Short mmCIF file of C-alpha atoms in Angstrom, two decimals:
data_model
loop_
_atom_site.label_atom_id
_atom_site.label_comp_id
_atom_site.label_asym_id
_atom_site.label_seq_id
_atom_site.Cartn_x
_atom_site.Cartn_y
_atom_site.Cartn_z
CA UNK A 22 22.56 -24.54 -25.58
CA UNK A 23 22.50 -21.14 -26.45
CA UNK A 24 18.74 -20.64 -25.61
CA UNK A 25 19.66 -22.15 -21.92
CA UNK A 26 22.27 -19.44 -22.23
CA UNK A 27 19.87 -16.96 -23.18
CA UNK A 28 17.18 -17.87 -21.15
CA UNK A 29 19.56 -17.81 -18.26
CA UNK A 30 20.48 -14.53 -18.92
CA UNK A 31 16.90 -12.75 -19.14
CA UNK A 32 16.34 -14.69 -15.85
CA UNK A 33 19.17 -13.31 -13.76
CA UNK A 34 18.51 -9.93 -15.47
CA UNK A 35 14.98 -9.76 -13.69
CA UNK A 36 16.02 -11.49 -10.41
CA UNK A 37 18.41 -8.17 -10.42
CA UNK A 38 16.02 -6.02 -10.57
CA UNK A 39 13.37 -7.82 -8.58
CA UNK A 40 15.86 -7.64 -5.54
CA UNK A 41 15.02 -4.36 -4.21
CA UNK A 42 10.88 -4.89 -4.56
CA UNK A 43 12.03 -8.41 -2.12
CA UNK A 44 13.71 -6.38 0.40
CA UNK A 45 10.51 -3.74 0.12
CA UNK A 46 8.06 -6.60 0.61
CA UNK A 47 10.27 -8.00 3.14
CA UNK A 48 10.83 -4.58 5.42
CA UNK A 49 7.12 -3.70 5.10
CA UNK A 50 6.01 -7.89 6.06
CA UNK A 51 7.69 -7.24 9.20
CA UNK A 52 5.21 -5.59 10.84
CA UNK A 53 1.20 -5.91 10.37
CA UNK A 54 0.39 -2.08 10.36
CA UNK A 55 3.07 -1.55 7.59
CA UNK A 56 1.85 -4.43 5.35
CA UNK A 57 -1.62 -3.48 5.98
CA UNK A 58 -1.08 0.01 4.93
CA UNK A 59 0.68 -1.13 1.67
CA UNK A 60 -2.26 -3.38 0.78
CA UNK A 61 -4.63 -0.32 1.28
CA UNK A 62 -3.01 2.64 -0.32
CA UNK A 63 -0.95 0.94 -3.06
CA UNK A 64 -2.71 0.74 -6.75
CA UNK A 65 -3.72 -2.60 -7.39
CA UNK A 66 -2.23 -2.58 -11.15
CA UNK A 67 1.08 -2.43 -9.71
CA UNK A 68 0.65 -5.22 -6.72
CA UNK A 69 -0.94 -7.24 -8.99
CA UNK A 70 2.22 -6.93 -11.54
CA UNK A 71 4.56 -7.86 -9.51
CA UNK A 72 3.07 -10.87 -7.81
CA UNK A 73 2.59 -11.98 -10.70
CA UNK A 74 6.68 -11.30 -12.19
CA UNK A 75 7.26 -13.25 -8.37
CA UNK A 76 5.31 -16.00 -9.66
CA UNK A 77 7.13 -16.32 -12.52
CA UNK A 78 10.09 -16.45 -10.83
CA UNK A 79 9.31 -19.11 -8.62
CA UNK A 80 7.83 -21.59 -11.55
CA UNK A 81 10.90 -20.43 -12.95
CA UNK A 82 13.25 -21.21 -10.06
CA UNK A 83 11.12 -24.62 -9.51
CA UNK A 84 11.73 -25.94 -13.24
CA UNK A 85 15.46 -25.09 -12.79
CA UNK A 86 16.44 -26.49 -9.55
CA UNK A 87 14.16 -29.04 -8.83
CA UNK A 88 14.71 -32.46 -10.30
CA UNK A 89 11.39 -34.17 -9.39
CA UNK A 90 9.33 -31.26 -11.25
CA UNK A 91 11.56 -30.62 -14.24
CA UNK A 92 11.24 -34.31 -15.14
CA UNK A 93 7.31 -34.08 -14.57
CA UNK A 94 6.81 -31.11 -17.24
CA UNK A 95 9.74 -33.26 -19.43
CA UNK A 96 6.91 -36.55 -18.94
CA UNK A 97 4.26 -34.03 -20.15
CA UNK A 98 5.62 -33.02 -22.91
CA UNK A 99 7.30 -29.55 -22.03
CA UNK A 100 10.17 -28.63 -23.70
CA UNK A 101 11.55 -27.01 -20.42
CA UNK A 102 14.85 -26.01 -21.87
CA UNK A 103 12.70 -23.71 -23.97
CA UNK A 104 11.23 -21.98 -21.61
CA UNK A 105 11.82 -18.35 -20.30
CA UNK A 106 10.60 -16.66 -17.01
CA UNK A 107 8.16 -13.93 -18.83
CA UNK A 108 4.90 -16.10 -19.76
CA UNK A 109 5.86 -19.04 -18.09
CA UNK A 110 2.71 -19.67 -15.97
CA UNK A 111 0.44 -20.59 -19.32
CA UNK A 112 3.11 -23.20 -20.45
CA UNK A 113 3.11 -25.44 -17.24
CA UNK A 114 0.44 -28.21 -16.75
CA UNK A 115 -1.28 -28.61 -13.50
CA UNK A 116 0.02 -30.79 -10.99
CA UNK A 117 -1.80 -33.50 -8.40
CA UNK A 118 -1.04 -36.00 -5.94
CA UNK A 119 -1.07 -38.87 -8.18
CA UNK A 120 0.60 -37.25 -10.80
CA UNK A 121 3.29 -35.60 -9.14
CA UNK A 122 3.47 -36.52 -5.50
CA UNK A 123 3.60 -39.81 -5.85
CA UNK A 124 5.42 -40.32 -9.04
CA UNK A 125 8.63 -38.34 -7.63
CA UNK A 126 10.45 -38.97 -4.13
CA UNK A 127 10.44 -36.54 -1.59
CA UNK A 128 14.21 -35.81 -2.35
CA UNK A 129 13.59 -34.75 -5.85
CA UNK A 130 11.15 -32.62 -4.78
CA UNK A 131 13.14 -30.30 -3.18
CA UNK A 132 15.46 -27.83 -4.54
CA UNK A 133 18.77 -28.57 -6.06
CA UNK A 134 17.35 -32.90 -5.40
CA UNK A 135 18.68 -32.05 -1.24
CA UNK A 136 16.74 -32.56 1.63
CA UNK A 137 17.93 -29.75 4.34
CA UNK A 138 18.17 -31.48 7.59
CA UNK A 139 18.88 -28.82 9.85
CA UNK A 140 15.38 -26.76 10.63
CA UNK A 141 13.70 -28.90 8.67
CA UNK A 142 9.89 -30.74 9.58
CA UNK A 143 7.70 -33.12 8.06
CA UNK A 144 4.12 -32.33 8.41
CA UNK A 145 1.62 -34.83 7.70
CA UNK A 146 -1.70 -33.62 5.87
CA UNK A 147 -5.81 -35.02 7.20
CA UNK A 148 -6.11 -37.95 4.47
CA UNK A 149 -9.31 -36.37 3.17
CA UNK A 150 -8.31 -37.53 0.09
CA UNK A 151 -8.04 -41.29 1.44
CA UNK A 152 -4.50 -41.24 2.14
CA UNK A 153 -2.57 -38.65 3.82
CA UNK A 154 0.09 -37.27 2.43
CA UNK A 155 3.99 -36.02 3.89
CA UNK A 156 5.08 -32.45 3.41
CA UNK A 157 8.39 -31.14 3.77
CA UNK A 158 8.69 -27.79 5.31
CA UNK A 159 11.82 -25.73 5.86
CA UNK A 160 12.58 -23.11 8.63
CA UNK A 161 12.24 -20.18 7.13
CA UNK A 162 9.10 -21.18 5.39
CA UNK A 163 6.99 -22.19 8.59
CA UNK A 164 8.41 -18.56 10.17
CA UNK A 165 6.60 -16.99 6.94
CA UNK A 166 3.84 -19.46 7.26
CA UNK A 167 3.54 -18.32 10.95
CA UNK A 168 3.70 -14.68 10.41
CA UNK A 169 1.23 -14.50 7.38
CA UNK A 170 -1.88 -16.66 10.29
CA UNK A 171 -1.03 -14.04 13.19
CA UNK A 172 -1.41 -11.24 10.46
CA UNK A 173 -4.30 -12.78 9.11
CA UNK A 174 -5.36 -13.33 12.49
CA UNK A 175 -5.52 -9.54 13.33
CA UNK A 176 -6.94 -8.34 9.97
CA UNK A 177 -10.20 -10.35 11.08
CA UNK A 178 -10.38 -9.89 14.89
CA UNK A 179 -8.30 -6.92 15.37
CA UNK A 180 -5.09 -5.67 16.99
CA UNK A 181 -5.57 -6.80 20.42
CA UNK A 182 -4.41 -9.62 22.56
CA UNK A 183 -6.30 -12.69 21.53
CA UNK A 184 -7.04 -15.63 23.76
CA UNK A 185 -7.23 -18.72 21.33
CA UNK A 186 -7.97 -22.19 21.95
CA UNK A 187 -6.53 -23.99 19.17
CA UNK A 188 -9.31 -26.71 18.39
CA UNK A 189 -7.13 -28.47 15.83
CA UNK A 190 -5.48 -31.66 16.08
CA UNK A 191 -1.83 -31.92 17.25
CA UNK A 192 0.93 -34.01 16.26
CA UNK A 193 2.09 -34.55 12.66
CA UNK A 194 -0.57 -32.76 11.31
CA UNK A 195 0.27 -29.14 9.50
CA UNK A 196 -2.68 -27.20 11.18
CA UNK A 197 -2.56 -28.34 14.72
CA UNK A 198 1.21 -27.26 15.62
CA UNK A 199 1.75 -24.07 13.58
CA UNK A 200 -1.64 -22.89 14.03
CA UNK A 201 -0.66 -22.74 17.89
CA UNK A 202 3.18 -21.17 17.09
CA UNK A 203 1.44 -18.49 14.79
CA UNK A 204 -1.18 -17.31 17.07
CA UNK A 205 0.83 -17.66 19.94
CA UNK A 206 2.54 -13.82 18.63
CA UNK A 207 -1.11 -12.40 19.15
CA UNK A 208 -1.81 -13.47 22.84
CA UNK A 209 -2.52 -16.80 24.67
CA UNK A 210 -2.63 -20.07 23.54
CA UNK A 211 -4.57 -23.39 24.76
CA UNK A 212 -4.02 -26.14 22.54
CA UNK A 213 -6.91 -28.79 23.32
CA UNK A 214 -7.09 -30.61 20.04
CA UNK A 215 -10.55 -31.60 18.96
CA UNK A 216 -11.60 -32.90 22.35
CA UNK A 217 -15.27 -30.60 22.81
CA UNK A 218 -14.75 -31.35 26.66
CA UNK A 219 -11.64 -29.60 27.38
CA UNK A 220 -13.13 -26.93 24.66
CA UNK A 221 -15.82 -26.14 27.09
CA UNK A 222 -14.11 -27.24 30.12
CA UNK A 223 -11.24 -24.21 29.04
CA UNK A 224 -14.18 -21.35 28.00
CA UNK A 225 -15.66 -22.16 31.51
CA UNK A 226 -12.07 -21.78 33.07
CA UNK A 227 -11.36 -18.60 31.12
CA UNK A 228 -14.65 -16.96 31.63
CA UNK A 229 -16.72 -14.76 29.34
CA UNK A 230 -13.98 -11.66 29.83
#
């Protein structure tokens, strides 16, 4: 009990002073120029660092509040009320589908064992694997999601407007919808799904401009 108490302790203590990097990250994320320019003038060393005391965090913040996963890493033999947030990532096993996914509901895979209704989608993944899978995603994680594919988006064709047809296919699938949300920030969207006759029936329409 005291070692929770401990551990507890060390982990608030670094949240603390994690807090004003977060609001740094988060200033700078709000606009692609100012994120770029971090990425390119900022010493690696330091970047590097502190994704990696985020990560820790996160694993950190996962094993705490999430039911599904501490009871996983209890299965594989973790003591998890041992563990502290500095060197965390080297103590947790990997996770999988079969392992995880589908040994734990969807409930107790979310934080605090909750599902958040309001905001909240269900994307379905391709079934590459045989059989597709559900994934919860929460508001503020598809805006993030949205904002990191426009950014992405510029870095590789430039700054400005983009005309995209969005090849992907729509529905429940996690590519098709977002990819259309996230590029939509960067210029036009048409949204034709996989279907090569409205692909070249819209680059005909659009012209070569």
């Amino acid at each position: 009990m005291a070692f929770r108490a401990l551990a507890t302790g060390l982990g608030a203590g670094r949240n603390a002073w994690l807090v004003p990097l977060d609001v740094a990250f988060k200033t700078l994320g709000l606009r692609y120029g100012w994120l770029k320019g971090l990425f390119d003038h900022a010493p690696s060393g330091p970047l590097a660092m502190t994704g990696r005391l985020r990560a820790e965090r996160a694993a950190w913040r996962a094993v705490r509040r999430v039911p599904g996963y501490r009871a996983y890493l209890s299965a594989q033999g973790v003591a998890v009320d041992r563990l502290v947030p500095a060197g965390i990532l080297e103590k947790l096993p990997e996770t999988d589908k079969h392992s995880y996914v589908d040994s734990y509901p969807l409930a107790q895979r979310c934080l605090d064992g909750r599902i958040p209704f309001v905001g909240t989608t269900i994307d379905e993944s391709s079934g590459s694997t045989g059989t597709p899978y559900n994934w919860i995603r929460s508001e503020a994680e598809r805006h993030i999601a949205h904002r990191n594919i426009s950014f992405f988006a510029r870095y590789c064709f430039g700054i400005e407007p983009l005309v995209t047809i969005n090849a992907f296919s729509m529905g429940a699938w996690a590519t098709g919808f977002n990819m259309t949300l996230a590029l939509n920030h960067n210029g036009i969207v048409k949204s034709t799904g996989p279907d090569i006759g409205k692909i070249l029936s819209t680059m005909r329409f659009l012209g070569p401009g």
